[in-house]
Amino acid sequence: MKRIGILTAGGDTPALNATIHGAVTRANQLKVEVVGLIKGFNCLFNPRVPHVHLNPLYQNIPELDPTKGGTLIGSSRDFVDPNKKDDLDMVASRLQKLGIEGLICIGGDGTLNGLQPFAERLPTVLAPKTIDNDLGLNYPSEPDEYVRVNDATAKHGFRYKRTESHTQFDLNSIVNYATPGYATAVFVSASGVERIRTTAESHRRIAIIEVMGRHSGYIALGSTYGQPDIVLVPEIAPDLELLVARVKHLYDLQKNVVIVCGEGIVDEQGRELGAETKSTDPAGNVVLSGASEALRSKLIQMIGDKFFQLYRRGESAKEAIFTRKVGHTQRGGRPILFDRFYAAAQGAKAVELLVEGRNNAVSVLQYNTTKGFFVEGWGLIHARKMHPALYDPKLMKPSKLGMDYLMPIFTDAIGEDDMEHTRRTLFAAGNLSQPYHSINTDVHKRIRYLQAETV
Ligand code: F6P
């Protein structure tokens, strides 16, 4: 294999450039050229196929910086319709004209689905990324628990139903223990929780902090490092009576309460509290917004004003209970050490998979209590939910196993250089006087196109 393509698809994460850097560095060693495809799958539908050579003469271009968040080649949530065979053949011929013999897609579960029709046309592998940490398997046999059932209302006349699990869950059996971007997202959300606590404490208020993750509770689980009192995850519907009793008890004791909720939390009927609107993004995902607001309304109604008046801590429940979203800061900025290191390793592994002749494979991050972390190639994985054994619904916190899950990732996740970087750069005098210099400005100058006549 002499030349491969690489693209980043779906929502950005802080570790995308680290994955690209790892891939390009390994490609340099193997004397493989790497072509970055601009704006994910979107560029393949543009007859000019904007692209950039990431390692001319097997040297990384200087713009490729693994410590910078986002992606220098851009990303989009555009995906390919697997039924449009002609479009797919056209895309394959464009890649062929560029001399691309294999493709690395850096993405999450949407990208994994999106790359399937490509894998029928050229060797294609996935390097995972997603702050939601919802890509992998809880144990290798998990896909066997899904059976196909006929359903006239489903798009293709059938759907997959999950059957009961008969497998013991243990940490060593997780396939793809953590995805690049997750650790940095937790770093941001846990720091946010820590900071909001002081306001809740000073003003005797109840804070509900909404974190990202869609239907996956991993970010909420990890936010426990910020020491919230209560953590709610989408995988397990909270018992509202128990929640209210716990909030009242804590408020009585410490005059403030901090609750973390995943944006995808559901009620006992499984309805998403946050799906205020039924809008979807281009990849078909339901746009979740408002879980914390919905939860606030429930608490206001169930606790009532009297409770706060009695304590002389405010006129109303509305005044006492407030919400904040950590928002897109979870997805941006400099990746912390754990993400940089393993994202790069997974990028490098993706190149090796292609060179070894693998197709439709995934470079996964594995963990073993004796061996620690290591990367390897894997076949079938899919979107996963956080295993319920990681959460204790009575305590509304991570279970013992949940803590055991988090510790290998986070104990040494922050590098000394991460803190030093903040110390040196945040208040640099130049930040006040110099305009922001976007990576897009530099990369744009390097973009090449397929010649019009060869399209
Ligand atoms: O999948 C990553 C993610 O950040 C989710 O946690 C969140 O729900 C969603 O993307 C937000 O997407 P957008 O950036 O399109 O608003």
Short mmCIF file of C-alpha atoms and ligand atoms in Angstrom, two decimals:
data_model
loop_
_atom_site.label_atom_id
_atom_site.label_comp_id
_atom_site.label_asym_id
_atom_site.label_seq_id
_atom_site.Cartn_x
_atom_site.Cartn_y
_atom_site.Cartn_z
CA MET A 1 0.00 0.00 0.00
CA LYS A 2 1.57 3.26 -1.16
CA ARG A 3 -1.09 5.86 -0.44
CA ILE A 4 -4.01 5.95 1.97
CA GLY A 5 -6.77 8.45 2.66
CA ILE A 6 -7.85 9.62 6.09
CA LEU A 7 -10.98 11.49 7.12
CA THR A 8 -12.65 12.65 10.32
CA ALA A 9 -16.44 12.31 10.55
CA GLY A 10 -19.13 13.23 13.08
CA GLY A 11 -18.83 15.66 15.98
CA ASP A 12 -15.29 16.81 16.75
CA THR A 13 -13.37 15.67 19.83
CA PRO A 14 -10.19 17.03 21.38
CA ALA A 15 -8.18 13.98 20.23
CA LEU A 16 -8.75 13.90 16.46
CA ASN A 17 -5.46 15.55 15.55
CA ALA A 18 -3.68 13.16 17.92
CA THR A 19 -5.17 10.18 16.04
CA ILE A 20 -4.20 11.69 12.69
CA HIS A 21 -0.71 12.42 14.03
CA GLY A 22 -0.29 8.82 15.20
CA ALA A 23 -1.47 7.52 11.84
CA VAL A 24 0.79 9.80 9.81
CA THR A 25 3.83 9.13 11.99
CA ARG A 26 3.38 5.36 11.55
CA ALA A 27 2.78 5.85 7.82
CA ASN A 28 6.08 7.74 7.56
CA GLN A 29 7.89 4.75 9.07
CA LEU A 30 6.15 2.40 6.62
CA LYS A 31 6.71 4.77 3.67
CA VAL A 32 3.01 5.24 3.00
CA GLU A 33 1.63 8.57 1.79
CA VAL A 34 -1.36 9.96 3.68
CA VAL A 35 -3.97 12.15 2.02
CA GLY A 36 -6.32 14.02 4.35
CA LEU A 37 -9.84 14.30 2.91
CA ILE A 38 -11.42 17.61 3.82
CA LYS A 39 -14.66 17.75 5.86
CA GLY A 40 -15.31 14.06 6.29
CA PHE A 41 -17.46 12.13 3.82
CA ASN A 42 -18.71 15.45 2.49
CA CYS A 43 -15.58 15.93 0.35
CA LEU A 44 -16.20 12.68 -1.53
CA PHE A 45 -19.42 14.08 -2.96
CA ASN A 46 -17.62 17.14 -4.21
CA PRO A 47 -16.29 16.40 -7.74
CA ARG A 48 -13.14 18.37 -6.87
CA VAL A 49 -12.46 16.18 -3.81
CA PRO A 50 -10.58 18.77 -1.73
CA HIS A 51 -7.65 17.07 -0.02
CA VAL A 52 -4.32 17.79 1.59
CA HIS A 53 -1.07 15.79 1.59
CA LEU A 54 -0.26 15.26 5.24
CA ASN A 55 3.24 13.78 4.81
CA PRO A 56 5.02 14.97 1.69
CA LEU A 57 8.40 13.14 1.50
CA TYR A 58 7.22 11.16 4.56
CA GLN A 59 7.47 14.19 6.85
CA ASN A 60 4.48 15.48 8.80
CA ILE A 61 3.27 18.88 7.70
CA PRO A 62 3.88 21.36 10.57
CA GLU A 63 0.18 22.13 10.97
CA LEU A 64 -0.41 18.59 12.24
CA ASP A 65 -0.22 19.16 15.99
CA PRO A 66 -1.43 16.35 18.28
CA THR A 67 -1.89 18.75 21.19
CA LYS A 68 -4.48 20.85 19.38
CA GLY A 69 -8.17 19.96 19.73
CA GLY A 70 -10.47 19.63 16.75
CA THR A 71 -9.33 18.35 13.38
CA LEU A 72 -7.11 20.10 10.88
CA ILE A 73 -8.89 18.37 8.00
CA GLY A 74 -12.38 19.35 9.17
CA SER A 75 -15.36 17.14 9.94
CA SER A 76 -19.04 16.94 9.08
CA ARG A 77 -21.98 14.81 10.02
CA ASP A 78 -22.64 13.92 6.36
CA PHE A 79 -22.99 10.24 5.66
CA VAL A 80 -23.36 8.09 2.61
CA ASP A 81 -26.64 6.47 1.62
CA PRO A 82 -25.70 2.79 1.20
CA ASN A 83 -28.57 2.37 -1.31
CA LYS A 84 -27.12 4.89 -3.76
CA LYS A 85 -24.80 2.45 -5.50
CA ASP A 86 -23.97 4.80 -8.38
CA ASP A 87 -22.89 7.56 -6.00
CA LEU A 88 -20.74 5.09 -4.12
CA ASP A 89 -19.11 3.80 -7.29
CA MET A 90 -18.42 7.38 -8.32
CA VAL A 91 -16.80 8.07 -4.95
CA ALA A 92 -14.68 4.92 -5.26
CA SER A 93 -13.49 5.99 -8.70
CA ARG A 94 -12.57 9.43 -7.36
CA LEU A 95 -10.50 7.85 -4.61
CA GLN A 96 -8.86 5.62 -7.21
CA LYS A 97 -7.97 8.67 -9.30
CA LEU A 98 -6.29 10.12 -6.24
CA GLY A 99 -4.27 6.90 -6.00
CA ILE A 100 -5.84 6.03 -2.63
CA GLU A 101 -5.59 2.31 -1.92
CA GLY A 102 -7.05 2.25 1.59
CA LEU A 103 -9.14 4.51 3.81
CA ILE A 104 -9.01 5.33 7.53
CA CYS A 105 -12.22 6.82 8.89
CA ILE A 106 -11.89 8.43 12.31
CA GLY A 107 -15.36 8.46 13.83
CA GLY A 108 -18.00 6.99 16.08
CA ASP A 109 -20.90 4.61 15.53
CA GLY A 110 -22.40 6.75 12.74
CA THR A 111 -19.08 6.59 10.91
CA LEU A 112 -18.86 2.85 11.46
CA ASN A 113 -22.19 2.47 9.67
CA GLY A 114 -21.18 5.04 7.07
CA LEU A 115 -18.01 3.22 6.13
CA GLN A 116 -19.71 -0.16 5.44
CA PRO A 117 -20.47 0.51 1.75
CA PHE A 118 -16.91 1.79 1.31
CA ALA A 119 -15.49 -1.42 2.71
CA GLU A 120 -17.13 -3.19 -0.23
CA ARG A 121 -15.10 -1.05 -2.61
CA LEU A 122 -11.69 -0.52 -1.00
CA PRO A 123 -9.96 -1.56 2.26
CA THR A 124 -11.43 0.67 4.95
CA VAL A 125 -10.77 0.74 8.70
CA LEU A 126 -12.11 2.71 11.64
CA ALA A 127 -10.06 4.57 14.23
CA PRO A 128 -12.65 5.27 16.96
CA LYS A 129 -13.37 8.65 18.47
CA THR A 130 -16.25 10.02 20.48
CA ILE A 131 -16.47 11.88 23.74
CA ASP A 132 -19.62 9.82 24.47
CA ASN A 133 -17.51 6.64 24.85
CA ASP A 134 -20.37 4.64 23.36
CA LEU A 135 -18.47 2.59 20.81
CA GLY A 136 -17.31 -0.93 21.58
CA LEU A 137 -18.63 -4.03 23.28
CA ASN A 138 -19.22 -4.77 26.94
CA TYR A 139 -17.97 -8.31 26.15
CA PRO A 140 -17.06 -10.02 22.89
CA SER A 141 -20.29 -12.05 22.63
CA GLU A 142 -22.56 -9.00 23.01
CA PRO A 143 -23.53 -8.86 19.29
CA ASP A 144 -24.96 -12.41 19.60
CA GLU A 145 -27.60 -11.06 21.97
CA TYR A 146 -29.30 -9.16 19.15
CA VAL A 147 -31.84 -11.11 17.08
CA ARG A 148 -33.62 -10.00 13.93
CA VAL A 149 -37.40 -9.70 14.27
CA ASN A 150 -39.94 -8.84 11.60
CA ASP A 151 -41.51 -5.41 12.07
CA ALA A 152 -43.72 -3.97 9.35
CA THR A 153 -43.31 -0.46 10.81
CA ALA A 154 -39.50 -0.56 10.56
CA LYS A 155 -37.73 0.92 7.53
CA HIS A 156 -36.58 -2.39 6.07
CA GLY A 157 -39.39 -4.54 7.50
CA PHE A 158 -37.28 -5.80 10.39
CA ARG A 159 -35.43 -4.56 13.42
CA TYR A 160 -32.94 -5.96 15.91
CA LYS A 161 -34.18 -6.87 19.37
CA ARG A 162 -31.88 -7.45 22.30
CA THR A 163 -32.38 -10.71 24.14
CA GLU A 164 -31.48 -11.46 27.72
CA SER A 165 -27.79 -11.59 28.52
CA HIS A 166 -26.26 -14.70 30.04
CA THR A 167 -22.76 -13.30 30.21
CA GLN A 168 -20.81 -12.20 33.27
CA PHE A 169 -19.59 -8.65 32.78
CA ASP A 170 -16.04 -7.89 33.88
CA LEU A 171 -13.70 -5.06 33.04
CA ASN A 172 -11.15 -7.26 31.26
CA SER A 173 -13.75 -8.35 28.72
CA ILE A 174 -14.66 -4.85 27.49
CA VAL A 175 -13.81 -4.36 23.83
CA ASN A 176 -12.60 -0.80 23.26
CA TYR A 177 -12.33 0.24 26.89
CA ALA A 178 -12.38 3.98 26.19
CA THR A 179 -12.63 6.12 23.08
CA PRO A 180 -10.32 9.06 22.30
CA GLY A 181 -11.94 12.27 23.47
CA TYR A 182 -13.75 10.74 26.44
CA ALA A 183 -11.03 11.46 29.01
CA THR A 184 -10.76 15.13 28.01
CA ALA A 185 -14.55 15.53 28.05
CA VAL A 186 -14.61 14.17 31.60
CA PHE A 187 -11.70 16.43 32.55
CA VAL A 188 -13.82 19.41 31.47
CA SER A 189 -17.12 18.21 32.94
CA ALA A 190 -15.60 17.21 36.31
CA SER A 191 -13.85 20.60 36.51
CA GLY A 192 -17.19 22.29 35.73
CA VAL A 193 -18.92 20.36 38.51
CA GLU A 194 -16.20 21.35 40.96
CA ARG A 195 -16.59 25.02 40.03
CA ILE A 196 -20.37 25.12 40.19
CA ARG A 197 -20.29 23.60 43.68
CA THR A 198 -18.90 26.78 45.21
CA THR A 199 -21.81 28.86 43.89
CA ALA A 200 -24.33 26.27 45.09
CA GLU A 201 -22.61 26.28 48.47
CA SER A 202 -22.34 30.05 48.82
CA HIS A 203 -25.92 30.75 47.75
CA ARG A 204 -27.49 27.64 49.28
CA ARG A 205 -28.84 26.43 45.97
CA ILE A 206 -29.43 23.17 44.15
CA ALA A 207 -27.47 22.90 40.92
CA ILE A 208 -28.40 20.52 38.11
CA ILE A 209 -25.49 20.18 35.71
CA GLU A 210 -26.21 18.62 32.33
CA VAL A 211 -23.36 16.83 30.59
CA MET A 212 -23.15 15.46 27.06
CA GLY A 213 -23.10 11.83 25.98
CA ARG A 214 -26.41 11.33 24.18
CA HIS A 215 -27.82 7.98 25.37
CA SER A 216 -24.59 6.99 27.06
CA GLY A 217 -23.86 7.75 30.72
CA TYR A 218 -20.08 7.47 30.63
CA ILE A 219 -19.43 11.24 30.78
CA ALA A 220 -21.91 11.60 33.66
CA LEU A 221 -20.25 8.67 35.42
CA GLY A 222 -16.78 10.20 35.00
CA SER A 223 -18.03 13.59 36.23
CA THR A 224 -18.19 11.97 39.67
CA TYR A 225 -14.55 13.05 39.96
CA GLY A 226 -15.93 16.59 40.47
CA GLN A 227 -17.74 15.24 43.60
CA PRO A 228 -21.37 15.91 42.77
CA ASP A 229 -23.85 14.56 45.32
CA ILE A 230 -25.97 12.73 42.78
CA VAL A 231 -25.25 11.38 39.29
CA LEU A 232 -28.03 10.40 36.88
CA VAL A 233 -27.26 8.33 33.78
CA PRO A 234 -29.44 7.65 30.72
CA GLU A 235 -29.17 3.88 31.03
CA ILE A 236 -31.15 3.75 34.28
CA ALA A 237 -34.34 5.77 34.84
CA PRO A 238 -34.12 7.56 38.19
CA ASP A 239 -36.61 6.73 40.94
CA LEU A 240 -38.00 10.24 41.38
CA GLU A 241 -39.36 9.67 44.89
CA LEU A 242 -35.95 8.43 45.99
CA LEU A 243 -34.26 11.34 44.22
CA VAL A 244 -36.44 13.93 45.96
CA ALA A 245 -35.89 12.28 49.36
CA ARG A 246 -32.14 12.29 48.76
CA VAL A 247 -32.10 15.93 47.61
CA LYS A 248 -34.09 17.02 50.67
CA HIS A 249 -31.83 15.07 53.01
CA LEU A 250 -28.69 16.57 51.48
CA TYR A 251 -30.14 20.07 51.46
CA ASP A 252 -31.04 19.73 55.09
CA LEU A 253 -27.53 18.57 55.90
CA GLN A 254 -25.32 20.84 53.78
CA LYS A 255 -27.59 23.61 52.44
CA ASN A 256 -26.70 22.86 48.83
CA VAL A 257 -26.92 19.97 46.40
CA VAL A 258 -25.10 19.31 43.14
CA ILE A 259 -26.69 16.89 40.68
CA VAL A 260 -25.08 15.75 37.42
CA CYS A 261 -27.41 14.47 34.73
CA GLY A 262 -26.57 12.96 31.38
CA GLU A 263 -28.41 14.75 28.56
CA GLY A 264 -30.13 11.50 27.55
CA ILE A 265 -31.75 10.61 30.91
CA VAL A 266 -35.15 8.94 30.64
CA ASP A 267 -38.26 8.61 32.78
CA GLU A 268 -39.61 5.27 33.99
CA GLN A 269 -41.41 4.75 30.69
CA GLY A 270 -38.10 5.16 28.88
CA ARG A 271 -39.01 8.58 27.42
CA GLU A 272 -36.10 11.01 27.09
CA LEU A 273 -36.59 13.92 29.42
CA GLY A 274 -34.43 16.09 27.22
CA ALA A 275 -35.98 15.38 23.82
CA GLU A 276 -37.92 18.64 23.88
CA THR A 277 -38.06 18.72 20.14
CA LYS A 278 -38.07 15.73 17.85
CA SER A 279 -35.46 17.31 15.60
CA THR A 280 -32.56 15.22 14.32
CA ASP A 281 -29.09 16.09 13.09
CA PRO A 282 -27.91 15.15 9.54
CA ALA A 283 -26.84 11.73 10.81
CA GLY A 284 -30.38 11.05 12.09
CA ASN A 285 -29.57 11.41 15.81
CA VAL A 286 -32.29 12.96 18.00
CA VAL A 287 -31.10 16.37 19.16
CA LEU A 288 -31.22 16.26 22.94
CA SER A 289 -31.65 19.51 24.78
CA GLY A 290 -33.31 20.25 28.04
CA ALA A 291 -32.82 17.23 30.31
CA SER A 292 -31.68 19.44 33.16
CA GLU A 293 -34.59 21.85 32.64
CA ALA A 294 -37.08 18.99 32.60
CA LEU A 295 -35.56 17.58 35.77
CA ARG A 296 -35.65 21.03 37.40
CA SER A 297 -39.38 21.32 36.65
CA LYS A 298 -39.98 17.94 38.25
CA LEU A 299 -38.01 18.89 41.38
CA ILE A 300 -39.74 22.28 41.63
CA GLN A 301 -43.09 20.55 41.46
CA MET A 302 -42.23 17.70 43.83
CA ILE A 303 -40.30 19.67 46.47
CA GLY A 304 -42.44 22.80 46.39
CA ASP A 305 -41.80 26.35 47.64
CA LYS A 306 -42.65 25.68 51.28
CA PHE A 307 -39.59 23.53 51.81
CA PHE A 308 -37.28 26.42 50.95
CA GLN A 309 -39.36 29.04 52.82
CA LEU A 310 -39.23 26.88 55.92
CA TYR A 311 -35.46 26.94 55.82
CA ARG A 312 -35.52 30.70 55.08
CA ARG A 313 -33.38 29.98 52.03
CA GLY A 314 -35.48 31.62 49.40
CA GLU A 315 -39.00 32.41 48.39
CA SER A 316 -39.45 29.61 45.95
CA ALA A 317 -38.13 26.34 44.58
CA LYS A 318 -37.64 28.12 41.26
CA GLU A 319 -35.21 30.50 42.86
CA ALA A 320 -33.30 27.77 44.66
CA ILE A 321 -32.88 25.24 41.84
CA PHE A 322 -30.81 26.21 38.83
CA THR A 323 -29.40 24.41 35.80
CA ARG A 324 -26.18 24.70 33.79
CA LYS A 325 -24.93 22.83 30.76
CA VAL A 326 -21.24 22.13 30.40
CA GLY A 327 -21.93 22.14 26.67
CA HIS A 328 -19.45 22.11 23.82
CA THR A 329 -16.49 22.99 26.04
CA GLN A 330 -16.48 19.20 26.69
CA ARG A 331 -15.65 18.61 23.05
CA GLY A 332 -13.01 21.23 22.50
CA GLY A 333 -9.52 22.36 23.35
CA ARG A 334 -6.29 20.62 24.17
CA PRO A 335 -6.57 16.86 24.73
CA ILE A 336 -5.19 15.63 28.04
CA LEU A 337 -2.33 13.13 28.10
CA PHE A 338 -4.44 9.94 28.19
CA ASP A 339 -6.32 10.96 25.07
CA ARG A 340 -3.24 12.14 23.19
CA PHE A 341 -1.28 9.01 23.90
CA TYR A 342 -3.91 6.37 23.12
CA ALA A 343 -5.51 8.29 20.26
CA ALA A 344 -2.09 8.34 18.56
CA ALA A 345 -1.61 4.63 19.24
CA GLN A 346 -5.00 3.84 17.72
CA GLY A 347 -4.23 5.98 14.67
CA ALA A 348 -0.94 4.13 14.20
CA LYS A 349 -2.71 0.77 14.57
CA ALA A 350 -5.25 1.77 11.90
CA VAL A 351 -2.40 2.25 9.40
CA GLU A 352 -0.93 -1.13 10.35
CA LEU A 353 -4.31 -2.80 9.83
CA LEU A 354 -4.50 -1.45 6.29
CA VAL A 355 -0.91 -2.41 5.52
CA GLU A 356 -1.57 -5.93 6.86
CA GLY A 357 -4.44 -6.21 4.36
CA ARG A 358 -7.33 -5.96 6.85
CA ASN A 359 -10.67 -4.52 5.77
CA ASN A 360 -13.65 -3.36 7.82
CA ALA A 361 -11.60 -3.64 11.01
CA VAL A 362 -11.36 -1.31 13.99
CA SER A 363 -8.29 -0.32 15.99
CA VAL A 364 -9.46 -0.71 19.57
CA LEU A 365 -8.04 0.21 22.97
CA GLN A 366 -8.05 -2.83 25.24
CA TYR A 367 -7.48 -3.07 28.97
CA ASN A 368 -6.34 -5.92 31.11
CA THR A 369 -5.76 -5.71 34.87
CA THR A 370 -2.35 -7.34 34.55
CA LYS A 371 -1.21 -5.95 31.17
CA GLY A 372 -2.70 -2.45 31.37
CA PHE A 373 -3.75 -0.74 28.14
CA PHE A 374 -2.84 -1.94 24.65
CA VAL A 375 -4.21 -1.48 21.11
CA GLU A 376 -5.24 -4.19 18.69
CA GLY A 377 -7.33 -4.78 15.59
CA TRP A 378 -10.91 -5.97 16.05
CA GLY A 379 -13.72 -7.02 13.72
CA LEU A 380 -17.30 -6.38 14.70
CA ILE A 381 -18.16 -3.67 17.22
CA HIS A 382 -21.19 -1.40 17.51
CA ALA A 383 -22.75 1.41 19.51
CA ARG A 384 -22.74 0.35 23.15
CA LYS A 385 -24.56 1.43 26.25
CA MET A 386 -22.79 1.81 29.55
CA HIS A 387 -23.17 -1.51 31.36
CA PRO A 388 -25.68 -1.05 34.24
CA ALA A 389 -23.27 -2.81 36.62
CA LEU A 390 -21.10 0.33 36.54
CA TYR A 391 -23.83 2.33 38.29
CA ASP A 392 -25.57 2.06 41.65
CA PRO A 393 -29.18 3.31 41.26
CA LYS A 394 -29.77 3.47 45.03
CA LEU A 395 -26.67 5.55 45.76
CA MET A 396 -27.13 7.40 42.44
CA LYS A 397 -23.36 7.20 41.99
CA PRO A 398 -20.89 4.83 40.29
CA SER A 399 -20.92 1.33 41.76
CA LYS A 400 -17.70 -0.22 43.06
CA LEU A 401 -17.21 -1.73 39.59
CA GLY A 402 -17.89 1.69 38.07
CA MET A 403 -15.08 3.17 40.17
CA ASP A 404 -12.81 0.29 39.15
CA TYR A 405 -13.68 1.08 35.53
CA LEU A 406 -12.81 4.77 35.84
CA MET A 407 -9.57 4.53 37.79
CA PRO A 408 -7.28 3.01 35.12
CA ILE A 409 -8.30 5.77 32.71
CA PHE A 410 -8.15 8.75 35.01
CA THR A 411 -5.58 8.16 37.74
CA ASP A 412 -2.70 9.36 35.53
CA ALA A 413 -4.76 10.92 32.74
CA ILE A 414 -3.44 14.45 33.19
CA GLY A 415 0.15 15.07 32.19
CA GLU A 416 2.33 17.61 33.94
CA ASP A 417 2.64 19.34 30.59
CA ASP A 418 -1.15 19.79 30.47
CA MET A 419 -1.07 22.04 33.52
CA GLU A 420 2.18 23.70 32.48
CA HIS A 421 0.65 24.48 29.10
CA THR A 422 -2.19 26.39 30.77
CA ARG A 423 0.27 28.20 33.02
CA ARG A 424 2.35 29.32 30.07
CA THR A 425 -0.25 30.12 27.48
CA LEU A 426 -3.56 31.25 28.92
CA PHE A 427 -2.48 34.64 30.17
CA ALA A 428 0.26 35.23 27.62
CA ALA A 429 0.33 38.95 26.83
CA GLY A 430 0.12 38.20 23.11
CA ASN A 431 -3.39 36.77 23.55
CA LEU A 432 -4.61 40.29 24.24
CA SER A 433 -3.03 41.89 21.22
CA GLN A 434 -2.84 39.19 18.55
CA PRO A 435 -5.84 37.99 16.55
CA TYR A 436 -6.67 34.29 16.73
CA HIS A 437 -4.82 32.39 14.03
CA SER A 438 -6.99 29.59 12.69
CA ILE A 439 -5.47 26.32 11.52
CA ASN A 440 -7.99 26.46 8.66
CA THR A 441 -6.15 29.45 7.21
CA ASP A 442 -2.91 27.47 6.88
CA VAL A 443 -4.46 24.21 5.78
CA HIS A 444 -6.53 25.97 3.15
CA LYS A 445 -3.32 26.99 1.40
CA ARG A 446 -2.32 23.34 1.16
CA ILE A 447 -5.61 22.05 -0.24
CA ARG A 448 -5.36 20.34 -3.62
CA TYR A 449 -8.17 19.24 -5.93
CA LEU A 450 -8.76 16.52 -8.46
CA GLN A 451 -8.20 18.12 -11.88
CA ALA A 452 -11.54 19.07 -13.43
CA GLU A 453 -10.88 16.98 -16.56
CA THR A 454 -10.20 13.84 -14.56
CA VAL A 455 -13.42 14.12 -12.54
O1 F6P B 1 -21.81 12.74 19.99
C1 F6P B 1 -21.07 13.78 20.53
C2 F6P B 1 -21.96 14.87 21.03
O2 F6P B 1 -21.16 15.88 21.59
C3 F6P B 1 -23.07 14.44 22.00
O3 F6P B 1 -22.58 14.22 23.29
C4 F6P B 1 -24.04 15.59 21.87
O4 F6P B 1 -25.35 15.20 22.14
C5 F6P B 1 -23.92 15.95 20.42
O5 F6P B 1 -22.68 15.47 19.96
C6 F6P B 1 -24.04 17.42 20.15
O6 F6P B 1 -24.00 17.58 18.79
P1 F6P B 1 -23.92 18.99 18.03
O7 F6P B 1 -22.50 19.46 18.14
O8 F6P B 1 -24.28 18.67 16.63
O9 F6P B 1 -24.85 19.90 18.75
#
